[in-house]
Short mmCIF file of C-alpha atoms in Angstrom, two decimals:
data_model
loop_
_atom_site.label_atom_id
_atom_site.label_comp_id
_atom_site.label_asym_id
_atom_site.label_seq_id
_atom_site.Cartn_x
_atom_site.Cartn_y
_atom_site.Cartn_z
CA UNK P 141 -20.31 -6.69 28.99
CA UNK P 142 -19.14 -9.70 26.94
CA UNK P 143 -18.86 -7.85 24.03
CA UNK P 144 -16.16 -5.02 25.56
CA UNK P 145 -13.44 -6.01 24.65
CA UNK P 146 -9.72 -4.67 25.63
CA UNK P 147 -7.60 -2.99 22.90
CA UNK P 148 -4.39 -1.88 23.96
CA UNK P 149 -2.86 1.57 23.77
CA UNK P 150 0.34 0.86 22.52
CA UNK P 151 2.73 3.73 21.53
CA UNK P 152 3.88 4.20 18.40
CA UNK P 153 7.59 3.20 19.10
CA UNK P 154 6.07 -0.06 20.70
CA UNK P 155 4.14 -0.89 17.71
CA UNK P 156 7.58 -0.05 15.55
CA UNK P 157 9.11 -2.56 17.47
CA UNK P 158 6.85 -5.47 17.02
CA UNK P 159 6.34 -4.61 13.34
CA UNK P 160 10.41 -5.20 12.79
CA UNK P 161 10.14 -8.46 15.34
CA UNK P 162 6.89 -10.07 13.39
CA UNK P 163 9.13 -9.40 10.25
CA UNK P 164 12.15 -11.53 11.70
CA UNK P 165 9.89 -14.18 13.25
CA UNK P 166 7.80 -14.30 9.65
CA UNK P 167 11.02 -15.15 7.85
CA UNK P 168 11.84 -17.71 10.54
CA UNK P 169 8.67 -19.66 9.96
CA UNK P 170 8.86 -19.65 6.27
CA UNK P 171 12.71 -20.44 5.65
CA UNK P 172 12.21 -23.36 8.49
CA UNK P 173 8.37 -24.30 6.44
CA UNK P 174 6.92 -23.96 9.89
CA UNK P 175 3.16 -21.99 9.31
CA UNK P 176 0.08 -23.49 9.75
CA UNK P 177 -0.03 -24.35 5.14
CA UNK P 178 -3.81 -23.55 5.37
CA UNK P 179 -3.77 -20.56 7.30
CA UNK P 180 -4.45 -17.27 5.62
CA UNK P 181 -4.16 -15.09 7.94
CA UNK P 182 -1.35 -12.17 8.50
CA UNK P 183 0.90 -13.65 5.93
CA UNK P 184 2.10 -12.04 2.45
CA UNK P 185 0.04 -13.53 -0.90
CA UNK P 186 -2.80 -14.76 1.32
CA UNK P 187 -6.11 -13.06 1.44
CA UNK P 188 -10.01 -14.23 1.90
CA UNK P 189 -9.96 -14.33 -1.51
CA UNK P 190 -7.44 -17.03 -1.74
CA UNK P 191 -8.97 -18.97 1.00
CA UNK P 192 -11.90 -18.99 -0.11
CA UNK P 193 -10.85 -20.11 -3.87
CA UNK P 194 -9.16 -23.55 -2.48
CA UNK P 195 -12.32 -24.07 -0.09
CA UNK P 196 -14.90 -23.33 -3.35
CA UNK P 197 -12.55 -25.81 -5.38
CA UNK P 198 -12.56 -28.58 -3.27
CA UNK P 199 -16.58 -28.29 -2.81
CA UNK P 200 -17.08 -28.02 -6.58
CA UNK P 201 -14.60 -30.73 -7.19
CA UNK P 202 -16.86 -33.00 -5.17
CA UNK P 203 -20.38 -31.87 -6.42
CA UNK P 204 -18.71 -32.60 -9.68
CA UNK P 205 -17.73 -36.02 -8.68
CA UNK P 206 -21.58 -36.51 -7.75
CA UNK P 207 -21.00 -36.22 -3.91
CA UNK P 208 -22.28 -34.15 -1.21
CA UNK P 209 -20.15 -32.03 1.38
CA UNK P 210 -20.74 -31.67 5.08
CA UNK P 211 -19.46 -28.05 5.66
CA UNK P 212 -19.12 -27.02 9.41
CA UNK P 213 -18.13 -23.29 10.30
CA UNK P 214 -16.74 -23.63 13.90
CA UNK P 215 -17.02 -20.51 16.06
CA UNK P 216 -14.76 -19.52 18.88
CA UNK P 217 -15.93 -16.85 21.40
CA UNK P 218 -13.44 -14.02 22.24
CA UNK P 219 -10.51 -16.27 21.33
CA UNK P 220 -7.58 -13.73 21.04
CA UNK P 221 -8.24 -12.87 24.84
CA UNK P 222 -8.13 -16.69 25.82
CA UNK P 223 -4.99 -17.59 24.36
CA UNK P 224 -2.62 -19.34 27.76
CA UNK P 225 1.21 -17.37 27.73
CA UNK P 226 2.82 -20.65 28.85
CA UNK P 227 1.31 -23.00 26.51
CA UNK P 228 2.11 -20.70 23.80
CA UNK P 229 5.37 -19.83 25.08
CA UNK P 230 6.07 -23.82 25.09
CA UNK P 231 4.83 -23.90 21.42
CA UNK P 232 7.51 -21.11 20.23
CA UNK P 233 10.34 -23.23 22.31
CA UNK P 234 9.12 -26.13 20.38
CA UNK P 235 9.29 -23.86 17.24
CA UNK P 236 13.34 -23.17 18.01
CA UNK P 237 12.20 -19.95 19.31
CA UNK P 238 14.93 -19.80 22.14
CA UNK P 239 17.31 -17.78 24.09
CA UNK P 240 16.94 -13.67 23.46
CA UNK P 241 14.35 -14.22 21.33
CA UNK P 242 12.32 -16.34 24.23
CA UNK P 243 13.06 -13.96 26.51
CA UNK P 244 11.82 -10.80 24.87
CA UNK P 245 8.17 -12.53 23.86
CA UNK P 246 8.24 -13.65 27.61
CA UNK P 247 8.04 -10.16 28.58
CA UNK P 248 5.82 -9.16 25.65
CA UNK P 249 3.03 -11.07 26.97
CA UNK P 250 3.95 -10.81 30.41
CA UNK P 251 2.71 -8.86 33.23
CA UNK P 252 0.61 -6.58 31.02
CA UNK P 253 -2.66 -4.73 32.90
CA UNK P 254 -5.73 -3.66 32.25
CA UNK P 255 -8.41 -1.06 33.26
CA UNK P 256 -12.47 0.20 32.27
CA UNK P 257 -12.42 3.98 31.79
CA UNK P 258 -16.19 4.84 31.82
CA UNK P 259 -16.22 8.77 31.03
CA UNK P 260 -14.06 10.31 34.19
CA UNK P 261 -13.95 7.07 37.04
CA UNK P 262 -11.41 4.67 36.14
CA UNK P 263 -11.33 1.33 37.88
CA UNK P 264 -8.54 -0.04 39.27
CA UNK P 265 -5.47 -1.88 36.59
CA UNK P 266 -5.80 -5.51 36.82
CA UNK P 267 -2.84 -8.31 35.81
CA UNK P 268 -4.08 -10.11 32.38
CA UNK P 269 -3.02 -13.86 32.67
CA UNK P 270 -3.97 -14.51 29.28
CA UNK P 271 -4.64 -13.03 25.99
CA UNK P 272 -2.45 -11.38 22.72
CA UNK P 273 -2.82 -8.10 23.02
CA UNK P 274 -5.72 -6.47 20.73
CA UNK P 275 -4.89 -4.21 18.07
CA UNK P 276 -1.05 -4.88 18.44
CA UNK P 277 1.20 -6.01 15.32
CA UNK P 278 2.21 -9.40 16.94
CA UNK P 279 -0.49 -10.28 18.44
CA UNK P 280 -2.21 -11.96 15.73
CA UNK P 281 0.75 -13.77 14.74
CA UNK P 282 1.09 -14.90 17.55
CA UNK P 283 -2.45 -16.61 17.70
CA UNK P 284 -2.26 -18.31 14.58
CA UNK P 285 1.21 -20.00 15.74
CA UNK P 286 -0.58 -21.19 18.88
CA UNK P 287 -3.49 -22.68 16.83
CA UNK P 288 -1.47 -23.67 14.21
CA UNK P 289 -1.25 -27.39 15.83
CA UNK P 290 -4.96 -28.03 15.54
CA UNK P 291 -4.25 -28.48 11.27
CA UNK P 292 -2.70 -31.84 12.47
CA UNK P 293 -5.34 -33.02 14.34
CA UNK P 294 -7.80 -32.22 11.66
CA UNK P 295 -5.41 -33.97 8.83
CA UNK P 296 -5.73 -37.45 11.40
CA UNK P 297 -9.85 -37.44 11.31
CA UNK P 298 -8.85 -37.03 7.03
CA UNK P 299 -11.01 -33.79 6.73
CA UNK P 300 -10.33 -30.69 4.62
CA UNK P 301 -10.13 -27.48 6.58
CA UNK P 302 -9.03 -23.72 6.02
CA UNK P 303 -8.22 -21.40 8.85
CA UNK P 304 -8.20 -17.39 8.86
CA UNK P 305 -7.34 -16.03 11.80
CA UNK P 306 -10.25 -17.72 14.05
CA UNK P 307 -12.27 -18.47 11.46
CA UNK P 308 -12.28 -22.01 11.08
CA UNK P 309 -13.96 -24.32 8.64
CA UNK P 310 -13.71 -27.65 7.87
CA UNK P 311 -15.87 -30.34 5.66
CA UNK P 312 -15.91 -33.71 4.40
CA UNK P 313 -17.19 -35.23 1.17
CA UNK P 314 -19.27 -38.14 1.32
CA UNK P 315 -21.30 -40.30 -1.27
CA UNK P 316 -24.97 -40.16 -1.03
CA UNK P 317 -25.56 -43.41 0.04
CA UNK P 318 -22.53 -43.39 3.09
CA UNK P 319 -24.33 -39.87 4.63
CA UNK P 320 -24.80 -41.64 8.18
CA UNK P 321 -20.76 -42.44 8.25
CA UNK P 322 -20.06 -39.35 7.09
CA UNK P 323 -21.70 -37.60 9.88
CA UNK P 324 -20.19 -39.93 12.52
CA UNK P 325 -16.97 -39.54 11.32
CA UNK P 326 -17.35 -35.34 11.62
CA UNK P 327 -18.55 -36.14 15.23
CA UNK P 328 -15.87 -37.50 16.24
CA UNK P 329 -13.40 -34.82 14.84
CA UNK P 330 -15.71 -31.99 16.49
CA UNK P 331 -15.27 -33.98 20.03
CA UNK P 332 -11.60 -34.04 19.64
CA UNK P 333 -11.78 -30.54 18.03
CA UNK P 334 -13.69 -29.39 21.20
CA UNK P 335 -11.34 -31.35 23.49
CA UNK P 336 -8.10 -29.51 21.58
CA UNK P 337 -9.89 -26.52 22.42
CA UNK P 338 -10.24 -26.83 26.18
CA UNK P 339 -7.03 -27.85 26.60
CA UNK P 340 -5.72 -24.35 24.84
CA UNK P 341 -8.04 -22.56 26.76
CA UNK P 342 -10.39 -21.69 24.00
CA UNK P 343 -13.75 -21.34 23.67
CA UNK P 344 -15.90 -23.40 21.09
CA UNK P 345 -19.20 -21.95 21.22
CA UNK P 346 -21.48 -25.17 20.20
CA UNK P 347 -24.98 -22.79 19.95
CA UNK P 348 -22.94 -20.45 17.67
CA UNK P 349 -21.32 -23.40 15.44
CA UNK P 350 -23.18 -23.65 12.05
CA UNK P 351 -22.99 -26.57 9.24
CA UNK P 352 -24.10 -27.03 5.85
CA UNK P 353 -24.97 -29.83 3.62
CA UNK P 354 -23.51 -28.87 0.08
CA UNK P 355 -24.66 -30.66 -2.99
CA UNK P 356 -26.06 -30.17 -6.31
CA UNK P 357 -29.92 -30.33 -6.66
CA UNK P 358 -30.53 -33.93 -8.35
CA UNK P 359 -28.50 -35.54 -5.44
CA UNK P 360 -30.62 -33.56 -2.46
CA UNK P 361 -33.55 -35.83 -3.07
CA UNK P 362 -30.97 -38.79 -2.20
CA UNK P 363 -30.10 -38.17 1.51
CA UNK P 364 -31.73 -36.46 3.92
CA UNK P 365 -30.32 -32.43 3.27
CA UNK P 366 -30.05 -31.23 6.97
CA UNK P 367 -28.13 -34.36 8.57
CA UNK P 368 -28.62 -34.30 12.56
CA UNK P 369 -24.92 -33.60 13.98
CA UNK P 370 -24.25 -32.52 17.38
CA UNK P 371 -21.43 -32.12 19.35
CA UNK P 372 -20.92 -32.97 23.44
CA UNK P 373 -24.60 -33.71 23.71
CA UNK P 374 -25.63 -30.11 21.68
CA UNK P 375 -27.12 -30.27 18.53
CA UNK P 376 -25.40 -27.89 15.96
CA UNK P 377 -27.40 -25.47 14.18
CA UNK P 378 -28.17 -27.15 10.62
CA UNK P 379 -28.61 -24.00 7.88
CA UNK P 380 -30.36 -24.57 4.38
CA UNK P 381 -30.72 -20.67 3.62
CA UNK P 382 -27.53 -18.80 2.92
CA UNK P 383 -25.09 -17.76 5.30
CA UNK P 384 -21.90 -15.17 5.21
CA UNK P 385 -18.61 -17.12 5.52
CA UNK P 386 -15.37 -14.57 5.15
CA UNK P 387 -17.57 -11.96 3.42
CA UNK P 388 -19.28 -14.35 1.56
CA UNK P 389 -22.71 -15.58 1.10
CA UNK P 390 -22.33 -19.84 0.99
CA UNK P 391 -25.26 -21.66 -0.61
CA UNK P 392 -26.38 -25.38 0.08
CA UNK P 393 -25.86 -25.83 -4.24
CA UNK P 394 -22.85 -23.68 -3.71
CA UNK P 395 -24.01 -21.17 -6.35
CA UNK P 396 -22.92 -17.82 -6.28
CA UNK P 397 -26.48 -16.81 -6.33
CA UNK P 398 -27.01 -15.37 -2.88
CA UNK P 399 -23.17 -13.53 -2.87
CA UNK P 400 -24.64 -11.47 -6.20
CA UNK P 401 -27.97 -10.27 -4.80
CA UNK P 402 -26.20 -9.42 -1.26
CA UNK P 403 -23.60 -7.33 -3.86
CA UNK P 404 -26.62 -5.84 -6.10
CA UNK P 405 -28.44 -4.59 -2.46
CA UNK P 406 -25.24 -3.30 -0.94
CA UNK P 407 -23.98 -1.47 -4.18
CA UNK P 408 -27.81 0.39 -5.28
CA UNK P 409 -27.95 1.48 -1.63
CA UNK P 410 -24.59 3.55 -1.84
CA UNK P 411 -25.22 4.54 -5.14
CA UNK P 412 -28.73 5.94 -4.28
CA UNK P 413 -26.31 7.84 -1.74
CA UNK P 414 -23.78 9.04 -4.00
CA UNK P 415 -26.30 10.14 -6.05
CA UNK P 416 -27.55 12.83 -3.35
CA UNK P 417 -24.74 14.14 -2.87
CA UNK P 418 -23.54 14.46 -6.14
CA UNK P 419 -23.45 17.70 -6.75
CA UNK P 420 -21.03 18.87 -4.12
CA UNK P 421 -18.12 16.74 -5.49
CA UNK P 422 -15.71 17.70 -8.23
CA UNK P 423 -15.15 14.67 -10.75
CA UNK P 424 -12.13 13.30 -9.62
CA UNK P 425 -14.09 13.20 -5.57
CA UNK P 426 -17.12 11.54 -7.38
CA UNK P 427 -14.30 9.05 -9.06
CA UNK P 428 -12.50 8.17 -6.12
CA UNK P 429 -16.14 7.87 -4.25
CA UNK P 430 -17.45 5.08 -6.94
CA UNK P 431 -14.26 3.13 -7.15
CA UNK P 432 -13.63 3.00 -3.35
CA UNK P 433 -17.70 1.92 -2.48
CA UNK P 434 -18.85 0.12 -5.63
CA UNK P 435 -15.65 -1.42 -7.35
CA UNK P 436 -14.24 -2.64 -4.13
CA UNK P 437 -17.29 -4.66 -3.88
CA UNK P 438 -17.82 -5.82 -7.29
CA UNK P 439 -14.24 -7.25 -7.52
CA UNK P 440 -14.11 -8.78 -3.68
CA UNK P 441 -13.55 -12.28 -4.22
CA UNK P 442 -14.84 -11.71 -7.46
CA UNK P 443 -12.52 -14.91 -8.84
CA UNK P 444 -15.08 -17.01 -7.31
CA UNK P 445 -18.04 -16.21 -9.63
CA UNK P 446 -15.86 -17.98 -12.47
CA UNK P 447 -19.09 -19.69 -14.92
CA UNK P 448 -21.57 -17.92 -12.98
CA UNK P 449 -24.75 -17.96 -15.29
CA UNK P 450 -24.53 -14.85 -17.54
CA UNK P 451 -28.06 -13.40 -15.97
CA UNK P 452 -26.02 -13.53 -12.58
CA UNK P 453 -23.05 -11.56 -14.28
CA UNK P 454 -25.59 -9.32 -16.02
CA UNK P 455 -26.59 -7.71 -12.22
CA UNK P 456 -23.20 -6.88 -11.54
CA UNK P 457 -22.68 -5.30 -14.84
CA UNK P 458 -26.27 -3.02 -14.60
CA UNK P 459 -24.18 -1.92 -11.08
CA UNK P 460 -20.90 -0.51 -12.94
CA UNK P 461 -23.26 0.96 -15.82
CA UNK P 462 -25.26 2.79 -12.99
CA UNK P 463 -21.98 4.10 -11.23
CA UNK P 464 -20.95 4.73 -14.54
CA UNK P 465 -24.17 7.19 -15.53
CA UNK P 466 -23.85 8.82 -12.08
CA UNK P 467 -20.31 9.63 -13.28
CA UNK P 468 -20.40 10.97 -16.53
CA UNK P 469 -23.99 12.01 -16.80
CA UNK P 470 -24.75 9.71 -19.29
CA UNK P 471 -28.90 9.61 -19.90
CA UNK P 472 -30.57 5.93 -19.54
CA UNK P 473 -31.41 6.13 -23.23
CA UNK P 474 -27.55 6.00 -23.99
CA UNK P 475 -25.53 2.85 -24.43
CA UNK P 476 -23.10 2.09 -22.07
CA UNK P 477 -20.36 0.21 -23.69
CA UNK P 478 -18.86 3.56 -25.52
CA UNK P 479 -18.60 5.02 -22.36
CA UNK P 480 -16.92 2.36 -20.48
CA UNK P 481 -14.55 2.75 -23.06
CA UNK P 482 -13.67 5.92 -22.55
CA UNK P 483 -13.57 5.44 -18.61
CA UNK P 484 -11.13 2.50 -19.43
CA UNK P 485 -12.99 0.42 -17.10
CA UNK P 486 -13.22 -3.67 -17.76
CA UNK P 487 -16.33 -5.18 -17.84
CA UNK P 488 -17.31 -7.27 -14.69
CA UNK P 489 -17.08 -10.46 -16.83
CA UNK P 490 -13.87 -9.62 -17.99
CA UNK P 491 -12.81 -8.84 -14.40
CA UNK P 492 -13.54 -11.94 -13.41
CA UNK P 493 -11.05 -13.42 -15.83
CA UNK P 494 -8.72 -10.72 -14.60
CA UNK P 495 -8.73 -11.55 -11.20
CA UNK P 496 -8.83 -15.07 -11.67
CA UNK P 497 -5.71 -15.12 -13.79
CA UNK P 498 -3.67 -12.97 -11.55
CA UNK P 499 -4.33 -15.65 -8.80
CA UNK P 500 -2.84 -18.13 -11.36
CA UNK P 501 0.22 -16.12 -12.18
CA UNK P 502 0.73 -14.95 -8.36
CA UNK P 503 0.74 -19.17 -7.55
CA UNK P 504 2.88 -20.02 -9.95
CA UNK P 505 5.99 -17.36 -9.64
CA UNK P 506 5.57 -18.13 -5.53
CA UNK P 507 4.03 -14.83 -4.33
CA UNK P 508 0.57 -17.08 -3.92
CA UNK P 509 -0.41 -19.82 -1.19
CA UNK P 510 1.46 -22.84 -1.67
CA UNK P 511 -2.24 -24.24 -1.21
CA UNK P 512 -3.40 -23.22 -4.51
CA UNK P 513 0.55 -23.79 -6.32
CA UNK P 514 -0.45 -27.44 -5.49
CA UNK P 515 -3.96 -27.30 -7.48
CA UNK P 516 -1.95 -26.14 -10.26
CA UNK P 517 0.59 -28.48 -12.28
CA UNK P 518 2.62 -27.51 -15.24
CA UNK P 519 2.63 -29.43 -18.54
CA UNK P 520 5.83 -31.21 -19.40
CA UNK P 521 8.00 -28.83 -21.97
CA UNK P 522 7.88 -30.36 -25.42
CA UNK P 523 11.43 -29.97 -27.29
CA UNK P 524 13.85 -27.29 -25.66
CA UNK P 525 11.15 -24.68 -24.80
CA UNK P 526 9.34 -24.45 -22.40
CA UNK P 527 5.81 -22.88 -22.93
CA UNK P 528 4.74 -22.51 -19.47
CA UNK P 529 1.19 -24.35 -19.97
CA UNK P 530 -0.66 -26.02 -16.86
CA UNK P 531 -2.58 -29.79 -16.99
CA UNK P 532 -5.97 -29.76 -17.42
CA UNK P 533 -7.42 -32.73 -15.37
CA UNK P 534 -9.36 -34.97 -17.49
CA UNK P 535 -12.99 -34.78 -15.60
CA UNK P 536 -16.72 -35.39 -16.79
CA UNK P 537 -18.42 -32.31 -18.52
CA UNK P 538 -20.47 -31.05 -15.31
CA UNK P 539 -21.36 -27.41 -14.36
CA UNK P 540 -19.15 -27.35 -10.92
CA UNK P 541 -16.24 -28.74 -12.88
CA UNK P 542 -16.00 -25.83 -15.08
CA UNK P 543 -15.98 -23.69 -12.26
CA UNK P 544 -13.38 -25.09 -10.20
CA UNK P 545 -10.33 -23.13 -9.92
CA UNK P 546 -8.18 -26.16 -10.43
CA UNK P 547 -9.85 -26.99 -13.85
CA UNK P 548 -11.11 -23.56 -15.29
CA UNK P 549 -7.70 -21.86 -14.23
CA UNK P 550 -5.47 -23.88 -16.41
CA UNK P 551 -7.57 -23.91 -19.31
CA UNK P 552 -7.52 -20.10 -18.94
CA UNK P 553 -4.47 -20.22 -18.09
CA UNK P 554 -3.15 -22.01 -21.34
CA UNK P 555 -5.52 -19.85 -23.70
CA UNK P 556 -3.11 -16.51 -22.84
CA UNK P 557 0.01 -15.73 -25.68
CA UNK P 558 2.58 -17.81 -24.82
CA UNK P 559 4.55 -14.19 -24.15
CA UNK P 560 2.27 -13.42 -21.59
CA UNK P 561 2.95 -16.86 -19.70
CA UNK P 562 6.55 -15.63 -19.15
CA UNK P 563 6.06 -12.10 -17.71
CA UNK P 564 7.10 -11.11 -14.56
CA UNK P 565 3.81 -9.94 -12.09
CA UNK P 566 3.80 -6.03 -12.61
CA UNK P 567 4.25 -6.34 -16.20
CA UNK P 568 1.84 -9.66 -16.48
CA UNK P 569 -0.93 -7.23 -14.73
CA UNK P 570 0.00 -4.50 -16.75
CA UNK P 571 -0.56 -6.38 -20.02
CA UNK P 572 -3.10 -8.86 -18.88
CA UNK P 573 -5.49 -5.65 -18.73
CA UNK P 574 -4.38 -4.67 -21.80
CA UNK P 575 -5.31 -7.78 -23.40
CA UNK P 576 -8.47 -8.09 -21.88
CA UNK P 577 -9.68 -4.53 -22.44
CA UNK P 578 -8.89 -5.30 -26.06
CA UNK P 579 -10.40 -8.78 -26.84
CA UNK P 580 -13.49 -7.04 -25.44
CA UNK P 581 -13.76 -3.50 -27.02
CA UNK P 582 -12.03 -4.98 -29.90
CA UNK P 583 -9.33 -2.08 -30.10
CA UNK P 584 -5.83 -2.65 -30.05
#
């Protein structure tokens, strides 16, 4: 029974409602700077995909620098249905949330029921003390404003973290040599992280918790890999194979190894599927099929694979030539690259660069995290113009450097036409494509 749980049945006028109050509270929070900064979650220009960008930067940054990084993945158990109304409605008073406005999320939350319908018997309605209601617009707002305080607590132990939604992660650098303190110090956060967490009424499930030790091969023979850590007397599950984190397969060398192959099975599976069926769809069904299965996949969080080793790439690419066959018919003996062209699809290399651009360009005009804006510094204009270039950090020529976002993204960055640097967003992703699509068919 502990994995029923209650969705409400909200009518469409009701969820009309909250969608126009989560709008005014939204702008609220972000003309008074009062979100949770590294929360992705339910807010406009944040995704996964950006979450996952500044955590990846800040692990290569330090494998770079020759350390190792104790990652911990913290899991809560049912922790939208936990949430206490009057400690959250004393964190929106402390927010300025106040008169009208108090009132009506008072009686949002407020004396709501619930009941099990099991085919015809229906229990009897019961009050719900505590909880955001499930599959509501505000709810989830809601819950990230009542955990946004637990950022600050964090920031005091002087550990990086990233929350989205109740997905939390946090992790800590460390030299080689300095593993033991490293481990103490995360201790101690996860006992005041557990103790945060009891008194909001949530639920950290210690057996459920994972961590990581992330470094680059040479250093693993240094320390031990799998450092004991526990937490109120349990010992956390240590995990050297890969393991999904928002979508995404982690590795201890934080390669994007593992996230390939788990692409490469997922994608031959559907198109084996496709395939079957085949016949009974008209072209643009078979299109709209292939882009909605196999390119959603290829380009998820696809920024991240950014100096990938070209064999690596090379799976992803024999993917969009197979969905490209299955498409047009094209026999194996046939080249692909003609027919790409014609099917004005980029390569999966050159998507990369796409995507990882557009993340660039969406930070810097202010429709991206202000997270990533900060990873990003502009170059001082020489003379009276301004050619919008970025700093590229000085660092030591090391794998994980080049694939940081906040050193390969400016030298990207600063390689595009100074014209391009200048465009607004639709016509910068208009022309970006264009650009690439040229340099790579070599057709203007």
């Amino acid at each position: 029974m502990i994995n029923y749980r209650p969705v409400s049945n909200l009518s469409f006028v009701s969820k009309l409602v909250e969608r126009v109050v989560s709008m005014q509270l939204n702008n609220y929070l972000i003309a008074n700077n009062l979100q949770e900064p590294h929360q992705s979650a339910y807010r406009r220009g944040h995704s996964t995909e950006s979450a996952l960008v500044h955590v990846y930067d800040n692990i290569l940054q330090a494998i770079g620098s020759h350390k190792a990084v104790l990652f911990v993945m913290l899991d809560l158990s049912s922790a939208f249905d936990t949430v206490d109304h009057r400690l959250l409605q004393d964190i929106l008073l402390n927010l300025g949330i106040v008169g009208t406005a108090s009132r009506w999320l008072e009686s949002y939350l407020c004396n709501r029921r619930q009941k099990v319908v099991v085919e015809k018997s229906t229990s009897g309605a019961k009050k719900l003390e505590c909880g955001v209601p499930q599959g509501s617009v505000l709810g989830p707002i809601l819950f990230t404003l009542y955990t946004a305080s637990l950022g600050g607590l964090l920031r005091s132990h002087g550990v990086h973290y990233h929350f989205y939604a109740d997905d939390a992660q946090i992790w800590m650098p460390f030299e080689p040599d300095d593993a033991d303190n490293a481990r103490t110090k995360m201790e101690k956060c996860l006992e005041d992280t557990k103790k945060w967490m009891a008194f909001h009424k949530l639920k950290l499930n210690a057996t459920k918790t994972e961590y990581m030790v992330i470094s680059s091969r040479q250093l693993r023979g240094t320390f031990q890999p799998a450092l004991p850590l526990s937490m109120d007397g349990t010992t956390l599950t240590s995990v050297v194979k890969p393991v999904k984190n928002l979508g995404t397969m982690i590795q201890s060398n934080a390669s994007m190894d593992a996230q390939i192959n788990a692409v490469c099975k997922s994608c031959y599976a559907l198109l084996r599927n496709i395939a079957k069926i085949k016949r009974f769809l008209d072209y643009k069904t078979l299109e709209t099929m292939i882009h909605v299965f196999i390119s959603s996949k290829l380009d998820y969080c696809n920024s991240l694979l950014l100096g990938s080793p070209q064999c690596q790439l090379q799976k992803l690419q024999k993917i969009q030539n197979a969905a490209a066959r299955i498409l047009t018919d094209t026999p194996f003996s046939q080249h692909m690259t003609p027919v790409l062209f014609r099917l004005h699809w980029l390569p999966v290399q050159q998507r990369v660069k796409f995507k990882l651009l557009l993340v660039i360009h969406k930070a810097l005009v202010g429709d991206g995290p202000a997270y990533l804006r900060d990873l990003l510094q502009r170059r001082d204009p020489q003379g009276r113009r301004s050619e919008n270039l970025l700093v590229v950090p000085f660092t030591r020529s090391s794998t994980a450097y080049n694939r940081a976002f906040s050193i390969a993204g400016p030298r990207m960055w600063n390689s595009l036409p100074a014209t391009m640097r200048d465009c607004s967003t639709l016509v910068f992703k208009k022309r970006l494509k264009t650009l690439l699509f040229s340099e790579f068919y070599n057709y203007m």
